[in-house]
PDB file of C-alpha atoms in Angstrom:
ATOM      1  CA  UNK A 287    -105.627  94.982  31.744  1.00 58.00           C
ATOM      2  CA  UNK A 288    -102.678  94.095  29.510  1.00 66.00           C
ATOM      3  CA  UNK A 289     -99.102  93.378  30.677  1.00 65.00           C
ATOM      4  CA  UNK A 290     -99.839  94.905  34.083  1.00 66.00           C
ATOM      5  CA  UNK A 291    -101.144  98.181  32.627  1.00 72.00           C
ATOM      6  CA  UNK A 292    -104.732  99.356  32.684  1.00 74.00           C
ATOM      7  CA  UNK A 293    -105.880 100.444  29.232  1.00 77.00           C
ATOM      8  CA  UNK A 294    -109.139 102.233  28.731  1.00 73.00           C
ATOM      9  CA  UNK A 295    -111.902 102.859  28.841  1.00 79.00           C
ATOM     10  CA  UNK A 296    -112.136 101.916  25.148  1.00 80.00           C
ATOM     11  CA  UNK A 297    -114.723 100.915  22.571  1.00 80.00           C
ATOM     12  CA  UNK A 298    -115.388  97.351  21.432  1.00 78.00           C
ATOM     13  CA  UNK A 299    -113.247  97.657  18.279  1.00 76.00           C
ATOM     14  CA  UNK A 300    -110.184  98.667  20.294  1.00 79.00           C
ATOM     15  CA  UNK A 301    -110.875  95.850  22.764  1.00 82.00           C
ATOM     16  CA  UNK A 302    -111.028  93.321  19.915  1.00 79.00           C
ATOM     17  CA  UNK A 303    -107.643  94.547  18.737  1.00 80.00           C
ATOM     18  CA  UNK A 304    -106.224  93.935  22.226  1.00 81.00           C
ATOM     19  CA  UNK A 305    -107.856  90.474  22.257  1.00 81.00           C
ATOM     20  CA  UNK A 306    -106.174  89.602  18.953  1.00 80.00           C
ATOM     21  CA  UNK A 307    -102.722  90.869  19.940  1.00 80.00           C
ATOM     22  CA  UNK A 308    -102.818  89.757  23.614  1.00 81.00           C
ATOM     23  CA  UNK A 309    -105.286  86.856  24.009  1.00 84.00           C
ATOM     24  CA  UNK A 310    -104.097  86.313  27.593  1.00 86.00           C
ATOM     25  CA  UNK A 311    -105.198  89.775  28.785  1.00 88.00           C
ATOM     26  CA  UNK A 312    -108.097  90.523  31.159  1.00 86.00           C
ATOM     27  CA  UNK A 313    -111.061  92.858  30.720  1.00 88.00           C
ATOM     28  CA  UNK A 314    -113.843  94.434  32.773  1.00 85.00           C
ATOM     29  CA  UNK A 315    -116.898  96.559  32.026  1.00 85.00           C
ATOM     30  CA  UNK A 316    -119.867  97.869  33.962  1.00 82.00           C
ATOM     31  CA  UNK A 317    -122.041  94.975  35.127  1.00 81.00           C
ATOM     32  CA  UNK A 318    -119.221  92.438  35.441  1.00 84.00           C
ATOM     33  CA  UNK A 319    -118.604  91.222  39.015  1.00 85.00           C
ATOM     34  CA  UNK A 320    -114.881  90.760  38.408  1.00 86.00           C
ATOM     35  CA  UNK A 321    -112.134  90.802  35.792  1.00 88.00           C
ATOM     36  CA  UNK A 322    -112.700  88.240  33.001  1.00 88.00           C
ATOM     37  CA  UNK A 323    -110.197  86.614  30.628  1.00 88.00           C
ATOM     38  CA  UNK A 324    -110.618  88.594  27.429  1.00 85.00           C
ATOM     39  CA  UNK A 325    -110.794  85.466  25.258  1.00 86.00           C
ATOM     40  CA  UNK A 326    -113.905  84.344  27.193  1.00 85.00           C
ATOM     41  CA  UNK A 327    -115.885  87.564  26.584  1.00 85.00           C
ATOM     42  CA  UNK A 328    -117.967  87.011  23.450  1.00 82.00           C
ATOM     43  CA  UNK A 329    -118.409  90.707  22.637  1.00 81.00           C
ATOM     44  CA  UNK A 330    -114.682  91.296  22.157  1.00 81.00           C
ATOM     45  CA  UNK A 331    -113.219  87.851  21.471  1.00 80.00           C
ATOM     46  CA  UNK A 332    -110.962  87.777  18.398  1.00 74.00           C
ATOM     47  CA  UNK A 333    -112.574  86.037  15.420  1.00 73.00           C
ATOM     48  CA  UNK A 334    -111.114  84.629  12.247  1.00 66.00           C
ATOM     49  CA  UNK A 335    -111.754  86.143   8.835  1.00 60.00           C
ATOM     50  CA  UNK A 336    -115.173  84.498   8.454  1.00 59.00           C
ATOM     51  CA  UNK A 337    -116.428  86.467  11.484  1.00 64.00           C
ATOM     52  CA  UNK A 338    -117.823  83.296  13.078  1.00 66.00           C
ATOM     53  CA  UNK A 339    -114.899  81.073  14.074  1.00 71.00           C
ATOM     54  CA  UNK A 340    -112.948  82.239  17.160  1.00 74.00           C
ATOM     55  CA  UNK A 341    -109.194  81.923  17.411  1.00 75.00           C
ATOM     56  CA  UNK A 342    -107.992  79.020  19.613  1.00 79.00           C
ATOM     57  CA  UNK A 343    -107.840  79.622  23.369  1.00 82.00           C
ATOM     58  CA  UNK A 344    -104.474  80.891  24.620  1.00 82.00           C
ATOM     59  CA  UNK A 345    -102.174  78.366  26.258  1.00 84.00           C
ATOM     60  CA  UNK A 346    -101.726  78.576  30.076  1.00 84.00           C
ATOM     61  CA  UNK A 347     -98.331  80.246  29.745  1.00 84.00           C
ATOM     62  CA  UNK A 348     -99.965  83.054  27.724  1.00 83.00           C
ATOM     63  CA  UNK A 349    -102.479  83.956  30.467  1.00 87.00           C
ATOM     64  CA  UNK A 350    -101.392  87.113  32.286  1.00 88.00           C
ATOM     65  CA  UNK A 351    -101.777  87.531  36.085  1.00 88.00           C
ATOM     66  CA  UNK A 352    -105.269  88.528  37.119  1.00 86.00           C
ATOM     67  CA  UNK A 353    -105.546  92.142  38.366  1.00 84.00           C
ATOM     68  CA  UNK A 354    -105.999  92.465  42.129  1.00 80.00           C
ATOM     69  CA  UNK A 355    -108.829  94.990  42.115  1.00 79.00           C
ATOM     70  CA  UNK A 356    -111.550  96.466  39.951  1.00 78.00           C
ATOM     71  CA  UNK A 357    -110.792  99.693  38.056  1.00 71.00           C
ATOM     72  CA  UNK A 358    -112.662 101.822  40.637  1.00 59.00           C
ATOM     73  CA  UNK A 359    -110.458 100.355  43.396  1.00 49.00           C
ATOM     74  CA  UNK A 360    -107.186 100.522  41.468  1.00 47.00           C
ATOM     75  CA  UNK A 361    -104.258 102.682  42.449  1.00 45.00           C
ATOM     76  CA  UNK A 362    -104.512 106.374  41.741  1.00 46.00           C
ATOM     77  CA  UNK A 363    -101.983 106.242  38.929  1.00 46.00           C
ATOM     78  CA  UNK A 364    -103.701 107.484  35.795  1.00 54.00           C
ATOM     79  CA  UNK A 365    -104.688 104.861  33.309  1.00 51.00           C
ATOM     80  CA  UNK A 366    -102.800 104.807  30.063  1.00 54.00           C
ATOM     81  CA  UNK A 367    -104.899 106.077  27.167  1.00 59.00           C
ATOM     82  CA  UNK A 368    -106.424 103.438  24.943  1.00 56.00           C
ATOM     83  CA  UNK A 369    -104.551 102.897  21.705  1.00 56.00           C
ATOM     84  CA  UNK A 370    -106.444 104.044  18.623  1.00 56.00           C
ATOM     85  CA  UNK A 371    -108.206 101.252  16.818  1.00 51.00           C
ATOM     86  CA  UNK A 372    -106.114 100.205  13.856  1.00 49.00           C
ATOM     87  CA  UNK A 373    -107.404  98.781  10.640  1.00 45.00           C
ATOM     88  CA  UNK A 374    -105.821  95.427   9.879  1.00 44.00           C
ATOM     89  CA  UNK A 375    -103.308  95.658   7.081  1.00 43.00           C
ATOM     90  CA  UNK A 376    -104.578  94.155   3.845  1.00 45.00           C
ATOM     91  CA  UNK A 377    -102.513  93.195   0.851  1.00 50.00           C
ATOM     92  CA  UNK A 378    -104.598  92.482  -2.263  1.00 57.00           C
ATOM     93  CA  UNK A 379    -104.184  88.929  -3.528  1.00 70.00           C
ATOM     94  CA  UNK A 380    -103.556  88.990  -7.299  1.00 73.00           C
ATOM     95  CA  UNK A 381    -104.975  85.464  -7.530  1.00 82.00           C
ATOM     96  CA  UNK A 382    -108.320  86.281  -5.878  1.00 84.00           C
ATOM     97  CA  UNK A 383    -111.220  88.659  -6.383  1.00 83.00           C
ATOM     98  CA  UNK A 384    -111.707  91.488  -3.908  1.00 76.00           C
ATOM     99  CA  UNK A 385    -114.685  89.924  -2.147  1.00 77.00           C
ATOM    100  CA  UNK A 386    -113.237  86.434  -1.712  1.00 83.00           C
ATOM    101  CA  UNK A 387    -113.280  85.288   1.922  1.00 78.00           C
ATOM    102  CA  UNK A 388    -115.458  88.142   3.195  1.00 74.00           C
ATOM    103  CA  UNK A 389    -118.657  87.514   5.136  1.00 69.00           C
ATOM    104  CA  UNK A 390    -120.864  90.001   3.310  1.00 66.00           C
ATOM    105  CA  UNK A 391    -122.702  89.356   0.055  1.00 67.00           C
ATOM    106  CA  UNK A 392    -120.853  90.625  -3.017  1.00 65.00           C
ATOM    107  CA  UNK A 393    -121.799  91.397  -6.603  1.00 65.00           C
ATOM    108  CA  UNK A 394    -121.070  88.363  -8.774  1.00 78.00           C
ATOM    109  CA  UNK A 395    -119.075  85.254  -7.976  1.00 86.00           C
ATOM    110  CA  UNK A 396    -115.829  85.573  -6.042  1.00 91.00           C
ATOM    111  CA  UNK A 397    -112.877  83.310  -6.703  1.00 94.00           C
ATOM    112  CA  UNK A 398    -109.312  82.332  -5.879  1.00 93.00           C
ATOM    113  CA  UNK A 399    -106.757  80.577  -8.067  1.00 94.00           C
ATOM    114  CA  UNK A 400    -104.505  77.866  -6.649  1.00 93.00           C
ATOM    115  CA  UNK A 401    -101.452  76.155  -8.069  1.00 89.00           C
ATOM    116  CA  UNK A 402     -98.886  76.990 -10.715  1.00 82.00           C
ATOM    117  CA  UNK A 403     -98.379  74.488 -13.539  1.00 81.00           C
ATOM    118  CA  UNK A 404    -101.623  72.590 -12.864  1.00 87.00           C
ATOM    119  CA  UNK A 405    -104.137  75.055 -11.487  1.00 92.00           C
ATOM    120  CA  UNK A 406    -107.624  74.960 -10.061  1.00 94.00           C
ATOM    121  CA  UNK A 407    -110.044  77.765  -9.244  1.00 95.00           C
ATOM    122  CA  UNK A 408    -112.314  77.937  -6.192  1.00 96.00           C
ATOM    123  CA  UNK A 409    -115.541  79.927  -6.553  1.00 96.00           C
ATOM    124  CA  UNK A 410    -117.375  81.423  -3.589  1.00 94.00           C
ATOM    125  CA  UNK A 411    -121.170  81.532  -4.067  1.00 94.00           C
ATOM    126  CA  UNK A 412    -123.590  83.730  -2.127  1.00 92.00           C
ATOM    127  CA  UNK A 413    -127.003  82.261  -1.159  1.00 92.00           C
ATOM    128  CA  UNK A 414    -129.012  81.705  -4.347  1.00 92.00           C
ATOM    129  CA  UNK A 415    -125.998  82.331  -6.597  1.00 93.00           C
ATOM    130  CA  UNK A 416    -125.064  79.854  -9.348  1.00 93.00           C
ATOM    131  CA  UNK A 417    -122.127  78.998 -11.573  1.00 94.00           C
ATOM    132  CA  UNK A 418    -121.930  76.841 -14.688  1.00 94.00           C
ATOM    133  CA  UNK A 419    -119.029  74.567 -15.622  1.00 93.00           C
ATOM    134  CA  UNK A 420    -117.993  71.962 -18.126  1.00 90.00           C
ATOM    135  CA  UNK A 421    -119.151  68.455 -17.290  1.00 87.00           C
ATOM    136  CA  UNK A 422    -116.543  66.665 -15.182  1.00 88.00           C
ATOM    137  CA  UNK A 423    -114.623  69.828 -14.240  1.00 92.00           C
ATOM    138  CA  UNK A 424    -115.652  69.843 -10.564  1.00 95.00           C
ATOM    139  CA  UNK A 425    -112.909  69.098  -8.042  1.00 95.00           C
ATOM    140  CA  UNK A 426    -114.837  69.546  -4.745  1.00 96.00           C
ATOM    141  CA  UNK A 427    -117.742  71.489  -3.260  1.00 96.00           C
ATOM    142  CA  UNK A 428    -119.369  72.265   0.076  1.00 96.00           C
ATOM    143  CA  UNK A 429    -122.400  70.176   0.982  1.00 95.00           C
ATOM    144  CA  UNK A 430    -125.016  72.920   0.486  1.00 95.00           C
ATOM    145  CA  UNK A 431    -123.968  73.580  -3.123  1.00 96.00           C
ATOM    146  CA  UNK A 432    -126.407  71.653  -5.327  1.00 96.00           C
ATOM    147  CA  UNK A 433    -125.481  70.194  -8.735  1.00 95.00           C
ATOM    148  CA  UNK A 434    -127.768  70.037 -11.758  1.00 94.00           C
ATOM    149  CA  UNK A 435    -126.890  68.744 -15.227  1.00 90.00           C
ATOM    150  CA  UNK A 436    -128.544  70.772 -17.989  1.00 86.00           C
ATOM    151  CA  UNK A 437    -128.799  70.692 -21.770  1.00 78.00           C
ATOM    152  CA  UNK A 438    -126.654  73.444 -23.300  1.00 72.00           C
ATOM    153  CA  UNK A 439    -125.130  76.248 -21.227  1.00 68.00           C
ATOM    154  CA  UNK A 440    -128.223  77.426 -19.317  1.00 66.00           C
ATOM    155  CA  UNK A 441    -128.157  80.953 -20.767  1.00 64.00           C
ATOM    156  CA  UNK A 442    -131.426  80.515 -22.722  1.00 61.00           C
ATOM    157  CA  UNK A 443    -133.531  78.523 -20.272  1.00 55.00           C
ATOM    158  CA  UNK A 444    -136.410  80.999 -20.637  1.00 56.00           C
ATOM    159  CA  UNK A 445    -136.660  80.145 -24.345  1.00 53.00           C
ATOM    160  CA  UNK A 446    -137.656  76.552 -23.593  1.00 54.00           C
ATOM    161  CA  UNK A 447    -136.593  73.338 -25.286  1.00 56.00           C
ATOM    162  CA  UNK A 448    -135.761  74.978 -28.615  1.00 57.00           C
ATOM    163  CA  UNK A 449    -133.294  77.359 -26.959  1.00 55.00           C
ATOM    164  CA  UNK A 450    -131.676  74.489 -25.058  1.00 55.00           C
ATOM    165  CA  UNK A 451    -131.335  72.445 -28.257  1.00 59.00           C
ATOM    166  CA  UNK A 452    -129.778  75.404 -30.046  1.00 56.00           C
ATOM    167  CA  UNK A 453    -127.273  75.933 -27.233  1.00 55.00           C
ATOM    168  CA  UNK A 454    -126.403  72.235 -27.170  1.00 55.00           C
ATOM    169  CA  UNK A 455    -125.961  72.223 -30.948  1.00 58.00           C
ATOM    170  CA  UNK A 456    -123.451  75.067 -30.766  1.00 58.00           C
ATOM    171  CA  UNK A 457    -121.461  73.143 -28.177  1.00 54.00           C
ATOM    172  CA  UNK A 458    -121.495  70.007 -30.307  1.00 59.00           C
ATOM    173  CA  UNK A 459    -119.914  71.907 -33.218  1.00 58.00           C
ATOM    174  CA  UNK A 460    -116.922  72.767 -31.030  1.00 56.00           C
ATOM    175  CA  UNK A 461    -116.502  69.106 -30.046  1.00 58.00           C
ATOM    176  CA  UNK A 462    -117.696  69.590 -26.463  1.00 62.00           C
ATOM    177  CA  UNK A 463    -120.291  67.736 -24.427  1.00 66.00           C
ATOM    178  CA  UNK A 464    -123.952  68.589 -25.024  1.00 73.00           C
ATOM    179  CA  UNK A 465    -124.369  69.067 -21.283  1.00 82.00           C
ATOM    180  CA  UNK A 466    -123.026  71.444 -18.664  1.00 88.00           C
ATOM    181  CA  UNK A 467    -123.394  71.388 -14.889  1.00 93.00           C
ATOM    182  CA  UNK A 468    -124.949  74.192 -12.828  1.00 94.00           C
ATOM    183  CA  UNK A 469    -123.831  74.623  -9.197  1.00 96.00           C
ATOM    184  CA  UNK A 470    -126.195  76.598  -6.931  1.00 95.00           C
ATOM    185  CA  UNK A 471    -125.717  77.635  -3.299  1.00 94.00           C
ATOM    186  CA  UNK A 472    -128.860  76.557  -1.415  1.00 94.00           C
ATOM    187  CA  UNK A 473    -127.710  77.243   2.155  1.00 90.00           C
ATOM    188  CA  UNK A 474    -128.009  80.421   4.200  1.00 87.00           C
ATOM    189  CA  UNK A 475    -124.271  81.133   4.183  1.00 89.00           C
ATOM    190  CA  UNK A 476    -121.638  81.101   1.492  1.00 92.00           C
ATOM    191  CA  UNK A 477    -120.758  77.957  -0.430  1.00 94.00           C
ATOM    192  CA  UNK A 478    -117.638  76.982  -2.320  1.00 95.00           C
ATOM    193  CA  UNK A 479    -117.004  74.864  -5.393  1.00 97.00           C
ATOM    194  CA  UNK A 480    -113.678  74.235  -7.133  1.00 96.00           C
ATOM    195  CA  UNK A 481    -112.917  73.355 -10.746  1.00 96.00           C
ATOM    196  CA  UNK A 482    -109.695  71.757 -11.937  1.00 94.00           C
ATOM    197  CA  UNK A 483    -107.861  72.384 -15.176  1.00 85.00           C
ATOM    198  CA  UNK A 484    -107.884  69.320 -17.472  1.00 85.00           C
ATOM    199  CA  UNK A 485    -104.147  69.573 -18.258  1.00 88.00           C
ATOM    200  CA  UNK A 486    -101.151  71.742 -17.245  1.00 90.00           C
ATOM    201  CA  UNK A 487    -101.485  75.373 -18.207  1.00 90.00           C
ATOM    202  CA  UNK A 488    -103.003  78.647 -17.068  1.00 91.00           C
ATOM    203  CA  UNK A 489    -106.515  79.499 -15.877  1.00 93.00           C
ATOM    204  CA  UNK A 490    -107.471  83.036 -16.895  1.00 92.00           C
ATOM    205  CA  UNK A 491    -110.156  84.814 -14.827  1.00 93.00           C
ATOM    206  CA  UNK A 492    -111.847  87.268 -17.204  1.00 93.00           C
ATOM    207  CA  UNK A 493    -114.732  89.627 -16.476  1.00 92.00           C
ATOM    208  CA  UNK A 494    -116.749  89.967 -19.678  1.00 92.00           C
ATOM    209  CA  UNK A 495    -117.859  93.448 -18.624  1.00 90.00           C
ATOM    210  CA  UNK A 496    -114.280  94.590 -19.191  1.00 91.00           C
ATOM    211  CA  UNK A 497    -114.379  93.407 -22.812  1.00 91.00           C
ATOM    212  CA  UNK A 498    -117.696  94.775 -24.022  1.00 91.00           C
ATOM    213  CA  UNK A 499    -119.565  91.620 -23.030  1.00 92.00           C
ATOM    214  CA  UNK A 500    -117.882  89.351 -25.577  1.00 93.00           C
ATOM    215  CA  UNK A 501    -114.652  87.382 -25.935  1.00 93.00           C
ATOM    216  CA  UNK A 502    -113.428  85.033 -28.654  1.00 91.00           C
ATOM    217  CA  UNK A 503    -111.339  82.135 -27.330  1.00 90.00           C
ATOM    218  CA  UNK A 504    -109.678  78.963 -28.492  1.00 86.00           C
ATOM    219  CA  UNK A 505    -112.247  76.174 -28.682  1.00 81.00           C
ATOM    220  CA  UNK A 506    -112.548  73.914 -25.610  1.00 84.00           C
ATOM    221  CA  UNK A 507    -111.051  76.678 -23.444  1.00 89.00           C
ATOM    222  CA  UNK A 508    -114.127  77.428 -21.278  1.00 92.00           C
ATOM    223  CA  UNK A 509    -113.823  75.870 -17.813  1.00 94.00           C
ATOM    224  CA  UNK A 510    -116.446  77.636 -15.659  1.00 94.00           C
ATOM    225  CA  UNK A 511    -118.244  80.934 -15.207  1.00 93.00           C
ATOM    226  CA  UNK A 512    -121.184  82.773 -13.719  1.00 92.00           C
ATOM    227  CA  UNK A 513    -124.538  81.317 -14.701  1.00 90.00           C
ATOM    228  CA  UNK A 514    -126.024  83.249 -17.604  1.00 88.00           C
ATOM    229  CA  UNK A 515    -122.834  83.390 -19.641  1.00 89.00           C
ATOM    230  CA  UNK A 516    -123.533  82.218 -23.191  1.00 88.00           C
ATOM    231  CA  UNK A 517    -121.047  79.741 -24.662  1.00 86.00           C
ATOM    232  CA  UNK A 518    -121.283  79.892 -28.455  1.00 84.00           C
ATOM    233  CA  UNK A 519    -119.193  79.509 -31.597  1.00 82.00           C
ATOM    234  CA  UNK A 520    -117.360  82.013 -33.765  1.00 80.00           C
ATOM    235  CA  UNK A 521    -116.921  80.993 -37.397  1.00 69.00           C
ATOM    236  CA  UNK A 522    -113.980  82.110 -39.486  1.00 61.00           C
ATOM    237  CA  UNK A 523    -115.287  84.678 -41.951  1.00 56.00           C
ATOM    238  CA  UNK A 524    -113.792  82.875 -44.938  1.00 54.00           C
ATOM    239  CA  UNK A 525    -115.019  79.314 -44.611  1.00 50.00           C
ATOM    240  CA  UNK A 526    -112.574  77.830 -47.128  1.00 46.00           C
ATOM    241  CA  UNK A 527    -109.518  79.395 -45.525  1.00 46.00           C
ATOM    242  CA  UNK A 528    -110.908  78.324 -42.178  1.00 48.00           C
ATOM    243  CA  UNK A 529    -111.183  74.732 -43.310  1.00 48.00           C
ATOM    244  CA  UNK A 530    -107.685  74.923 -44.714  1.00 43.00           C
ATOM    245  CA  UNK A 531    -106.395  76.411 -41.475  1.00 48.00           C
ATOM    246  CA  UNK A 532    -107.854  73.643 -39.339  1.00 50.00           C
ATOM    247  CA  UNK A 533    -107.626  74.918 -35.769  1.00 50.00           C
ATOM    248  CA  UNK A 534    -108.747  78.434 -36.699  1.00 46.00           C
ATOM    249  CA  UNK A 535    -112.020  77.381 -38.332  1.00 62.00           C
ATOM    250  CA  UNK A 536    -114.197  77.338 -35.222  1.00 77.00           C
ATOM    251  CA  UNK A 537    -113.469  79.422 -32.148  1.00 84.00           C
ATOM    252  CA  UNK A 538    -115.380  79.698 -28.891  1.00 87.00           C
ATOM    253  CA  UNK A 539    -117.475  82.811 -28.255  1.00 90.00           C
ATOM    254  CA  UNK A 540    -118.294  83.834 -24.673  1.00 92.00           C
ATOM    255  CA  UNK A 541    -120.977  86.479 -24.130  1.00 92.00           C
ATOM    256  CA  UNK A 542    -122.462  88.008 -20.979  1.00 90.00           C
ATOM    257  CA  UNK A 543    -121.543  90.378 -18.169  1.00 88.00           C
ATOM    258  CA  UNK A 544    -119.994  88.121 -15.513  1.00 88.00           C
ATOM    259  CA  UNK A 545    -116.780  86.268 -14.711  1.00 92.00           C
ATOM    260  CA  UNK A 546    -115.581  83.418 -16.918  1.00 94.00           C
ATOM    261  CA  UNK A 547    -112.603  81.128 -16.337  1.00 95.00           C
ATOM    262  CA  UNK A 548    -110.852  79.860 -19.443  1.00 94.00           C
ATOM    263  CA  UNK A 549    -107.976  77.401 -19.497  1.00 93.00           C
ATOM    264  CA  UNK A 550    -105.022  77.522 -21.866  1.00 90.00           C
ATOM    265  CA  UNK A 551    -102.072  75.174 -22.174  1.00 88.00           C
ATOM    266  CA  UNK A 552     -98.709  76.624 -21.209  1.00 86.00           C
ATOM    267  CA  UNK A 553     -97.934  80.212 -20.236  1.00 85.00           C
ATOM    268  CA  UNK A 554    -100.123  83.090 -21.407  1.00 88.00           C
ATOM    269  CA  UNK A 555     -98.919  86.544 -22.453  1.00 89.00           C
ATOM    270  CA  UNK A 556    -101.205  89.542 -22.924  1.00 90.00           C
ATOM    271  CA  UNK A 557    -100.492  91.629 -26.044  1.00 92.00           C
ATOM    272  CA  UNK A 558    -102.338  94.866 -26.825  1.00 91.00           C
ATOM    273  CA  UNK A 559    -102.509  95.797 -30.508  1.00 92.00           C
ATOM    274  CA  UNK A 560    -102.649  99.425 -31.581  1.00 92.00           C
ATOM    275  CA  UNK A 561    -105.151 100.484 -34.232  1.00 91.00           C
ATOM    276  CA  UNK A 562    -104.044  99.023 -37.566  1.00 90.00           C
ATOM    277  CA  UNK A 563    -101.304  96.875 -36.019  1.00 93.00           C
ATOM    278  CA  UNK A 564    -100.965  93.239 -37.138  1.00 91.00           C
ATOM    279  CA  UNK A 565     -99.456  90.186 -35.479  1.00 91.00           C
ATOM    280  CA  UNK A 566     -98.818  86.704 -36.892  1.00 88.00           C
ATOM    281  CA  UNK A 567     -99.837  83.973 -34.448  1.00 87.00           C
ATOM    282  CA  UNK A 568     -99.808  80.213 -34.909  1.00 83.00           C
ATOM    283  CA  UNK A 569    -103.413  79.032 -34.978  1.00 77.00           C
ATOM    284  CA  UNK A 570    -102.870  76.704 -32.032  1.00 80.00           C
ATOM    285  CA  UNK A 571    -101.299  79.383 -29.830  1.00 85.00           C
ATOM    286  CA  UNK A 572    -104.101  81.951 -29.710  1.00 85.00           C
ATOM    287  CA  UNK A 573    -105.664  82.017 -26.236  1.00 88.00           C
ATOM    288  CA  UNK A 574    -108.318  84.722 -26.567  1.00 90.00           C
ATOM    289  CA  UNK A 575    -109.016  88.044 -28.257  1.00 92.00           C
ATOM    290  CA  UNK A 576    -111.537  90.849 -28.039  1.00 92.00           C
ATOM    291  CA  UNK A 577    -114.282  91.397 -30.587  1.00 89.00           C
ATOM    292  CA  UNK A 578    -112.426  94.422 -32.019  1.00 90.00           C
ATOM    293  CA  UNK A 579    -109.644  92.231 -33.427  1.00 89.00           C
ATOM    294  CA  UNK A 580    -110.076  91.346 -37.108  1.00 86.00           C
ATOM    295  CA  UNK A 581    -108.442  88.043 -38.015  1.00 82.00           C
ATOM    296  CA  UNK A 582    -107.837  85.772 -40.970  1.00 78.00           C
ATOM    297  CA  UNK A 583    -105.915  82.572 -41.673  1.00 75.00           C
ATOM    298  CA  UNK A 584    -103.097  82.374 -44.182  1.00 72.00           C
ATOM    299  CA  UNK A 585    -100.021  80.342 -44.987  1.00 70.00           C
ATOM    300  CA  UNK A 586     -96.611  81.757 -44.130  1.00 66.00           C
ATOM    301  CA  UNK A 587     -93.132  80.565 -45.087  1.00 61.00           C
ATOM    302  CA  UNK A 588     -92.574  76.861 -44.562  1.00 57.00           C
ATOM    303  CA  UNK A 589     -96.280  75.982 -44.646  1.00 52.00           C
ATOM    304  CA  UNK A 590     -97.068  77.202 -41.129  1.00 51.00           C
ATOM    305  CA  UNK A 591    -100.699  78.182 -40.581  1.00 56.00           C
ATOM    306  CA  UNK A 592    -100.956  81.669 -39.109  1.00 58.00           C
ATOM    307  CA  UNK A 593    -103.746  83.950 -37.949  1.00 62.00           C
TER     308      UNK A 593
END
């Protein structure tokens, strides 16, 4: 019963829609001795997005008058047909992955970006799922997300100590810490962990599957990613010009098939080069590039180093 009109009979989905739009309505079904406030009936009570937390109880002024009789004893006026169940409108969030905030298990980590000039990213981990991040990048986490500091990036743990030493050595060449931190969801539900950018700029969420499993980035740009992503180094092909170029000598190489989150100072612009097209970029302004881009370092007018 809603606003003095009898609606139904209807299925549970339609009843939940009524409960969300009119929490002060009343409902009845076979087996109930009398009309019940719809917000007190567990089967149809409106829940929040997590599917577990109910919406707050309606205030007294929202409660509608209780119907005087059961449906079988109601007046002979025909009941209004039940409204068709509507799907809630959904607007994709450009700052979040498609599975973020949903109850069901998804493929790979889900995430949402927050902030503008100084950003942070929140990852959502399914039970047993893990993410790896730079040491000291964590901002907060839920209690059932466990932390573990490891040697290297954790991508070659099956290869034993030698693989860990090799991974740590690659990180040392880029000037980063020998250690990374792995965050694993140990609880039965979903866990969350957030990582903050070290300085103002832009966090780029990049799925390595979309780039052939490999990206070349500015060194020190890796912030976090799915566990299993390999964080390596990319040497300039011409060592002498690389040494002369300074910043372009060693770049960061990310390999794998999951999400990575890289941080760049300032605003980032995506530029797609056609086959054979060239672009001069200051060595300190390159954010990332795909493995199909051939690059070199040279001097341009005025002594500016360019890639």
